[in-house]
Amino acid sequence: MVALPASARTLVLDLELEDSSGEAPSAEHAERLKRVSAELRHALDAKGYDVIGDAATDGLVSPGAAIRSCNGCERDIARAAGADLVVFGIVRKVSSLILWISVVVEDVGTGQAVTTARGDIRGDTETAWSRGVGWLVDHRLAEHAPGKR
């Protein structure tokens, strides 16, 4: 486990969608990703992470950038925003019924994962995505908040 200061500044990047369902793309996914990413920021902040406002990434994240496969660019972005931790993840859609959310909390200085979390959700709906994010924060990520070690 990585030793962090009691109030490590945390940058939470927007979640990304990885869709292998073969279904037609949905225009509502982009807005849903923004909303659940905002929920993730708010929930982590409420659980003890010192979350930096999402405006800190203005101009730092290229439109259409795939953080999940950028080979460490998430740490460069977080460093430029003045963060100690960076949180990023995906919503993986296998079908309209089967999805999962995966989140990584990473130490910006070392590049080591502080924790990873994954939760299955059922249903490609706003409610399912929101509940999935809430469950991950409450049951997997809150225990790793800076200062709770």
PDB file of N, CA and C in Angstrom, residues 19-70:
ATOM      1  N   ASP A  19     -17.305   0.068 -25.429  1.00  0.00           N
ATOM      2  CA  ASP A  19     -18.506  -0.637 -25.862  1.00  0.00           C
ATOM      3  C   ASP A  19     -18.152  -1.733 -26.857  1.00  0.00           C
ATOM      4  N   SER A  20     -18.345  -2.962 -26.452  1.00  0.00           N
ATOM      5  CA  SER A  20     -18.114  -4.091 -27.355  1.00  0.00           C
ATOM      6  C   SER A  20     -19.415  -4.828 -27.646  1.00  0.00           C
ATOM      7  N   SER A  21     -20.523  -4.160 -27.403  1.00  0.00           N
ATOM      8  CA  SER A  21     -21.828  -4.808 -27.530  1.00  0.00           C
ATOM      9  C   SER A  21     -22.241  -5.053 -28.981  1.00  0.00           C
ATOM     10  N   GLY A  22     -21.689  -4.286 -29.904  1.00  0.00           N
ATOM     11  CA  GLY A  22     -22.116  -4.396 -31.292  1.00  0.00           C
ATOM     12  C   GLY A  22     -23.408  -3.649 -31.567  1.00  0.00           C
ATOM     13  N   GLU A  23     -23.954  -3.025 -30.531  1.00  0.00           N
ATOM     14  CA  GLU A  23     -25.179  -2.235 -30.690  1.00  0.00           C
ATOM     15  C   GLU A  23     -24.824  -0.871 -31.250  1.00  0.00           C
ATOM     16  N   ALA A  24     -25.809  -0.222 -31.839  1.00  0.00           N
ATOM     17  CA  ALA A  24     -25.590   1.117 -32.374  1.00  0.00           C
ATOM     18  C   ALA A  24     -25.206   2.058 -31.229  1.00  0.00           C
ATOM     19  N   PRO A  25     -24.231   2.949 -31.460  1.00  0.00           N
ATOM     20  CA  PRO A  25     -23.845   3.907 -30.412  1.00  0.00           C
ATOM     21  C   PRO A  25     -25.037   4.764 -29.972  1.00  0.00           C
ATOM     22  N   SER A  26     -25.057   5.096 -28.709  1.00  0.00           N
ATOM     23  CA  SER A  26     -26.127   5.920 -28.142  1.00  0.00           C
ATOM     24  C   SER A  26     -25.602   7.323 -27.860  1.00  0.00           C
ATOM     25  N   ALA A  27     -26.300   8.315 -28.363  1.00  0.00           N
ATOM     26  CA  ALA A  27     -25.898   9.708 -28.153  1.00  0.00           C
ATOM     27  C   ALA A  27     -25.949  10.088 -26.672  1.00  0.00           C
ATOM     28  N   GLU A  28     -26.774   9.407 -25.901  1.00  0.00           N
ATOM     29  CA  GLU A  28     -26.909   9.774 -24.488  1.00  0.00           C
ATOM     30  C   GLU A  28     -25.730   9.314 -23.634  1.00  0.00           C
ATOM     31  N   HIS A  29     -24.911   8.413 -24.133  1.00  0.00           N
ATOM     32  CA  HIS A  29     -23.785   7.921 -23.346  1.00  0.00           C
ATOM     33  C   HIS A  29     -22.796   9.014 -22.966  1.00  0.00           C
ATOM     34  N   ALA A  30     -22.499   9.928 -23.880  1.00  0.00           N
ATOM     35  CA  ALA A  30     -21.529  10.993 -23.578  1.00  0.00           C
ATOM     36  C   ALA A  30     -22.010  11.845 -22.407  1.00  0.00           C
ATOM     37  N   GLU A  31     -23.259  12.213 -22.412  1.00  0.00           N
ATOM     38  CA  GLU A  31     -23.802  13.024 -21.310  1.00  0.00           C
ATOM     39  C   GLU A  31     -23.895  12.211 -20.021  1.00  0.00           C
ATOM     40  N   ARG A  32     -24.245  10.952 -20.143  1.00  0.00           N
ATOM     41  CA  ARG A  32     -24.319  10.096 -18.960  1.00  0.00           C
ATOM     42  C   ARG A  32     -22.941   9.937 -18.330  1.00  0.00           C
ATOM     43  N   LEU A  33     -21.906   9.784 -19.159  1.00  0.00           N
ATOM     44  CA  LEU A  33     -20.536   9.691 -18.637  1.00  0.00           C
ATOM     45  C   LEU A  33     -20.163  10.947 -17.861  1.00  0.00           C
ATOM     46  N   LYS A  34     -20.537  12.116 -18.382  1.00  0.00           N
ATOM     47  CA  LYS A  34     -20.259  13.381 -17.677  1.00  0.00           C
ATOM     48  C   LYS A  34     -20.961  13.394 -16.320  1.00  0.00           C
ATOM     49  N   ARG A  35     -22.233  12.992 -16.312  1.00  0.00           N
ATOM     50  CA  ARG A  35     -23.001  13.029 -15.056  1.00  0.00           C
ATOM     51  C   ARG A  35     -22.453  12.044 -14.018  1.00  0.00           C
ATOM     52  N   VAL A  36     -22.173  10.803 -14.429  1.00  0.00           N
ATOM     53  CA  VAL A  36     -21.685   9.845 -13.427  1.00  0.00           C
ATOM     54  C   VAL A  36     -20.258  10.176 -13.001  1.00  0.00           C
ATOM     55  N   SER A  37     -19.490  10.821 -13.879  1.00  0.00           N
ATOM     56  CA  SER A  37     -18.144  11.266 -13.481  1.00  0.00           C
ATOM     57  C   SER A  37     -18.255  12.358 -12.424  1.00  0.00           C
ATOM     58  N   ALA A  38     -19.216  13.256 -12.592  1.00  0.00           N
ATOM     59  CA  ALA A  38     -19.453  14.299 -11.581  1.00  0.00           C
ATOM     60  C   ALA A  38     -19.910  13.662 -10.270  1.00  0.00           C
ATOM     61  N   GLU A  39     -20.752  12.636 -10.352  1.00  0.00           N
ATOM     62  CA  GLU A  39     -21.185  11.917  -9.145  1.00  0.00           C
ATOM     63  C   GLU A  39     -19.998  11.251  -8.455  1.00  0.00           C
ATOM     64  N   LEU A  40     -19.101  10.679  -9.248  1.00  0.00           N
ATOM     65  CA  LEU A  40     -17.906  10.043  -8.691  1.00  0.00           C
ATOM     66  C   LEU A  40     -17.061  11.075  -7.947  1.00  0.00           C
ATOM     67  N   ARG A  41     -16.851  12.236  -8.538  1.00  0.00           N
ATOM     68  CA  ARG A  41     -16.078  13.305  -7.880  1.00  0.00           C
ATOM     69  C   ARG A  41     -16.713  13.696  -6.549  1.00  0.00           C
ATOM     70  N   HIS A  42     -17.998  13.945  -6.596  1.00  0.00           N
ATOM     71  CA  HIS A  42     -18.716  14.388  -5.396  1.00  0.00           C
ATOM     72  C   HIS A  42     -18.663  13.310  -4.295  1.00  0.00           C
ATOM     73  N   ALA A  43     -18.904  12.056  -4.681  1.00  0.00           N
ATOM     74  CA  ALA A  43     -18.929  10.974  -3.689  1.00  0.00           C
ATOM     75  C   ALA A  43     -17.549  10.739  -3.079  1.00  0.00           C
ATOM     76  N   LEU A  44     -16.499  10.777  -3.901  1.00  0.00           N
ATOM     77  CA  LEU A  44     -15.146  10.596  -3.364  1.00  0.00           C
ATOM     78  C   LEU A  44     -14.782  11.752  -2.437  1.00  0.00           C
ATOM     79  N   ASP A  45     -15.147  12.959  -2.803  1.00  0.00           N
ATOM     80  CA  ASP A  45     -14.876  14.115  -1.957  1.00  0.00           C
ATOM     81  C   ASP A  45     -15.578  13.960  -0.608  1.00  0.00           C
ATOM     82  N   ALA A  46     -16.814  13.490  -0.643  1.00  0.00           N
ATOM     83  CA  ALA A  46     -17.583  13.299   0.590  1.00  0.00           C
ATOM     84  C   ALA A  46     -16.998  12.193   1.469  1.00  0.00           C
ATOM     85  N   LYS A  47     -16.252  11.261   0.885  1.00  0.00           N
ATOM     86  CA  LYS A  47     -15.666  10.143   1.636  1.00  0.00           C
ATOM     87  C   LYS A  47     -14.238  10.417   2.097  1.00  0.00           C
ATOM     88  N   GLY A  48     -13.715  11.622   1.857  1.00  0.00           N
ATOM     89  CA  GLY A  48     -12.405  11.957   2.396  1.00  0.00           C
ATOM     90  C   GLY A  48     -11.306  12.208   1.388  1.00  0.00           C
ATOM     91  N   TYR A  49     -11.583  11.997   0.106  1.00  0.00           N
ATOM     92  CA  TYR A  49     -10.607  12.360  -0.919  1.00  0.00           C
ATOM     93  C   TYR A  49     -10.692  13.878  -1.113  1.00  0.00           C
ATOM     94  N   ASP A  50      -9.579  14.548  -1.244  1.00  0.00           N
ATOM     95  CA  ASP A  50      -9.540  16.001  -1.469  1.00  0.00           C
ATOM     96  C   ASP A  50      -9.603  16.233  -2.980  1.00  0.00           C
ATOM     97  N   VAL A  51     -10.820  16.190  -3.530  1.00  0.00           N
ATOM     98  CA  VAL A  51     -11.015  16.217  -4.976  1.00  0.00           C
ATOM     99  C   VAL A  51     -10.859  17.630  -5.524  1.00  0.00           C
ATOM    100  N   ILE A  52     -10.017  17.732  -6.542  1.00  0.00           N
ATOM    101  CA  ILE A  52      -9.798  18.989  -7.273  1.00  0.00           C
ATOM    102  C   ILE A  52     -10.957  19.154  -8.251  1.00  0.00           C
ATOM    103  N   GLY A  53     -11.459  20.353  -8.400  1.00  0.00           N
ATOM    104  CA  GLY A  53     -12.541  20.609  -9.345  1.00  0.00           C
ATOM    105  C   GLY A  53     -12.171  20.189 -10.756  1.00  0.00           C
ATOM    106  N   ASP A  54     -13.156  19.750 -11.530  1.00  0.00           N
ATOM    107  CA  ASP A  54     -12.864  19.258 -12.872  1.00  0.00           C
ATOM    108  C   ASP A  54     -12.373  20.348 -13.821  1.00  0.00           C
ATOM    109  N   ALA A  55     -12.511  21.605 -13.432  1.00  0.00           N
ATOM    110  CA  ALA A  55     -11.968  22.699 -14.250  1.00  0.00           C
ATOM    111  C   ALA A  55     -10.440  22.649 -14.279  1.00  0.00           C
ATOM    112  N   ALA A  56      -9.849  21.919 -13.340  1.00  0.00           N
ATOM    113  CA  ALA A  56      -8.382  21.810 -13.291  1.00  0.00           C
ATOM    114  C   ALA A  56      -7.820  21.110 -14.524  1.00  0.00           C
ATOM    115  N   THR A  57      -8.675  20.388 -15.240  1.00  0.00           N
ATOM    116  CA  THR A  57      -8.191  19.674 -16.425  1.00  0.00           C
ATOM    117  C   THR A  57      -8.430  20.445 -17.713  1.00  0.00           C
ATOM    118  N   ASP A  58      -9.007  21.648 -17.617  1.00  0.00           N
ATOM    119  CA  ASP A  58      -9.246  22.443 -18.831  1.00  0.00           C
ATOM    120  C   ASP A  58      -7.966  22.594 -19.631  1.00  0.00           C
ATOM    121  N   GLY A  59      -8.004  22.156 -20.874  1.00  0.00           N
ATOM    122  CA  GLY A  59      -6.843  22.254 -21.751  1.00  0.00           C
ATOM    123  C   GLY A  59      -5.803  21.175 -21.547  1.00  0.00           C
ATOM    124  N   LEU A  60      -5.976  20.327 -20.532  1.00  0.00           N
ATOM    125  CA  LEU A  60      -4.987  19.281 -20.262  1.00  0.00           C
ATOM    126  C   LEU A  60      -5.348  17.943 -20.906  1.00  0.00           C
ATOM    127  N   VAL A  61      -6.640  17.719 -21.116  1.00  0.00           N
ATOM    128  CA  VAL A  61      -7.091  16.457 -21.696  1.00  0.00           C
ATOM    129  C   VAL A  61      -7.578  16.726 -23.117  1.00  0.00           C
ATOM    130  N   SER A  62      -6.937  16.108 -24.070  1.00  0.00           N
ATOM    131  CA  SER A  62      -7.330  16.281 -25.473  1.00  0.00           C
ATOM    132  C   SER A  62      -8.690  15.665 -25.710  1.00  0.00           C
ATOM    133  N   PRO A  63      -9.546  16.333 -26.506  1.00  0.00           N
ATOM    134  CA  PRO A  63     -10.853  15.748 -26.818  1.00  0.00           C
ATOM    135  C   PRO A  63     -10.663  14.376 -27.475  1.00  0.00           C
ATOM    136  N   GLY A  64     -11.419  13.416 -27.008  1.00  0.00           N
ATOM    137  CA  GLY A  64     -11.340  12.067 -27.561  1.00  0.00           C
ATOM    138  C   GLY A  64     -10.174  11.240 -27.043  1.00  0.00           C
ATOM    139  N   ALA A  65      -9.394  11.788 -26.108  1.00  0.00           N
ATOM    140  CA  ALA A  65      -8.254  11.040 -25.556  1.00  0.00           C
ATOM    141  C   ALA A  65      -8.758   9.813 -24.802  1.00  0.00           C
ATOM    142  N   ALA A  66      -8.104   8.703 -24.984  1.00  0.00           N
ATOM    143  CA  ALA A  66      -8.439   7.468 -24.275  1.00  0.00           C
ATOM    144  C   ALA A  66      -7.443   7.303 -23.128  1.00  0.00           C
ATOM    145  N   ILE A  67      -7.804   7.800 -21.968  1.00  0.00           N
ATOM    146  CA  ILE A  67      -6.918   7.750 -20.804  1.00  0.00           C
ATOM    147  C   ILE A  67      -6.554   6.309 -20.470  1.00  0.00           C
ATOM    148  N   ARG A  68      -7.502   5.398 -20.650  1.00  0.00           N
ATOM    149  CA  ARG A  68      -7.270   3.992 -20.291  1.00  0.00           C
ATOM    150  C   ARG A  68      -6.123   3.360 -21.062  1.00  0.00           C
ATOM    151  N   SER A  69      -5.736   3.949 -22.188  1.00  0.00           N
ATOM    152  CA  SER A  69      -4.675   3.340 -22.993  1.00  0.00           C
ATOM    153  C   SER A  69      -3.603   4.342 -23.422  1.00  0.00           C
ATOM    154  N   CYS A  70      -3.392   5.367 -22.607  1.00  0.00           N
ATOM    155  CA  CYS A  70      -2.450   6.429 -22.985  1.00  0.00           C
ATOM    156  C   CYS A  70      -1.057   6.236 -22.401  1.00  0.00           C
TER     157      CYS A  70
END
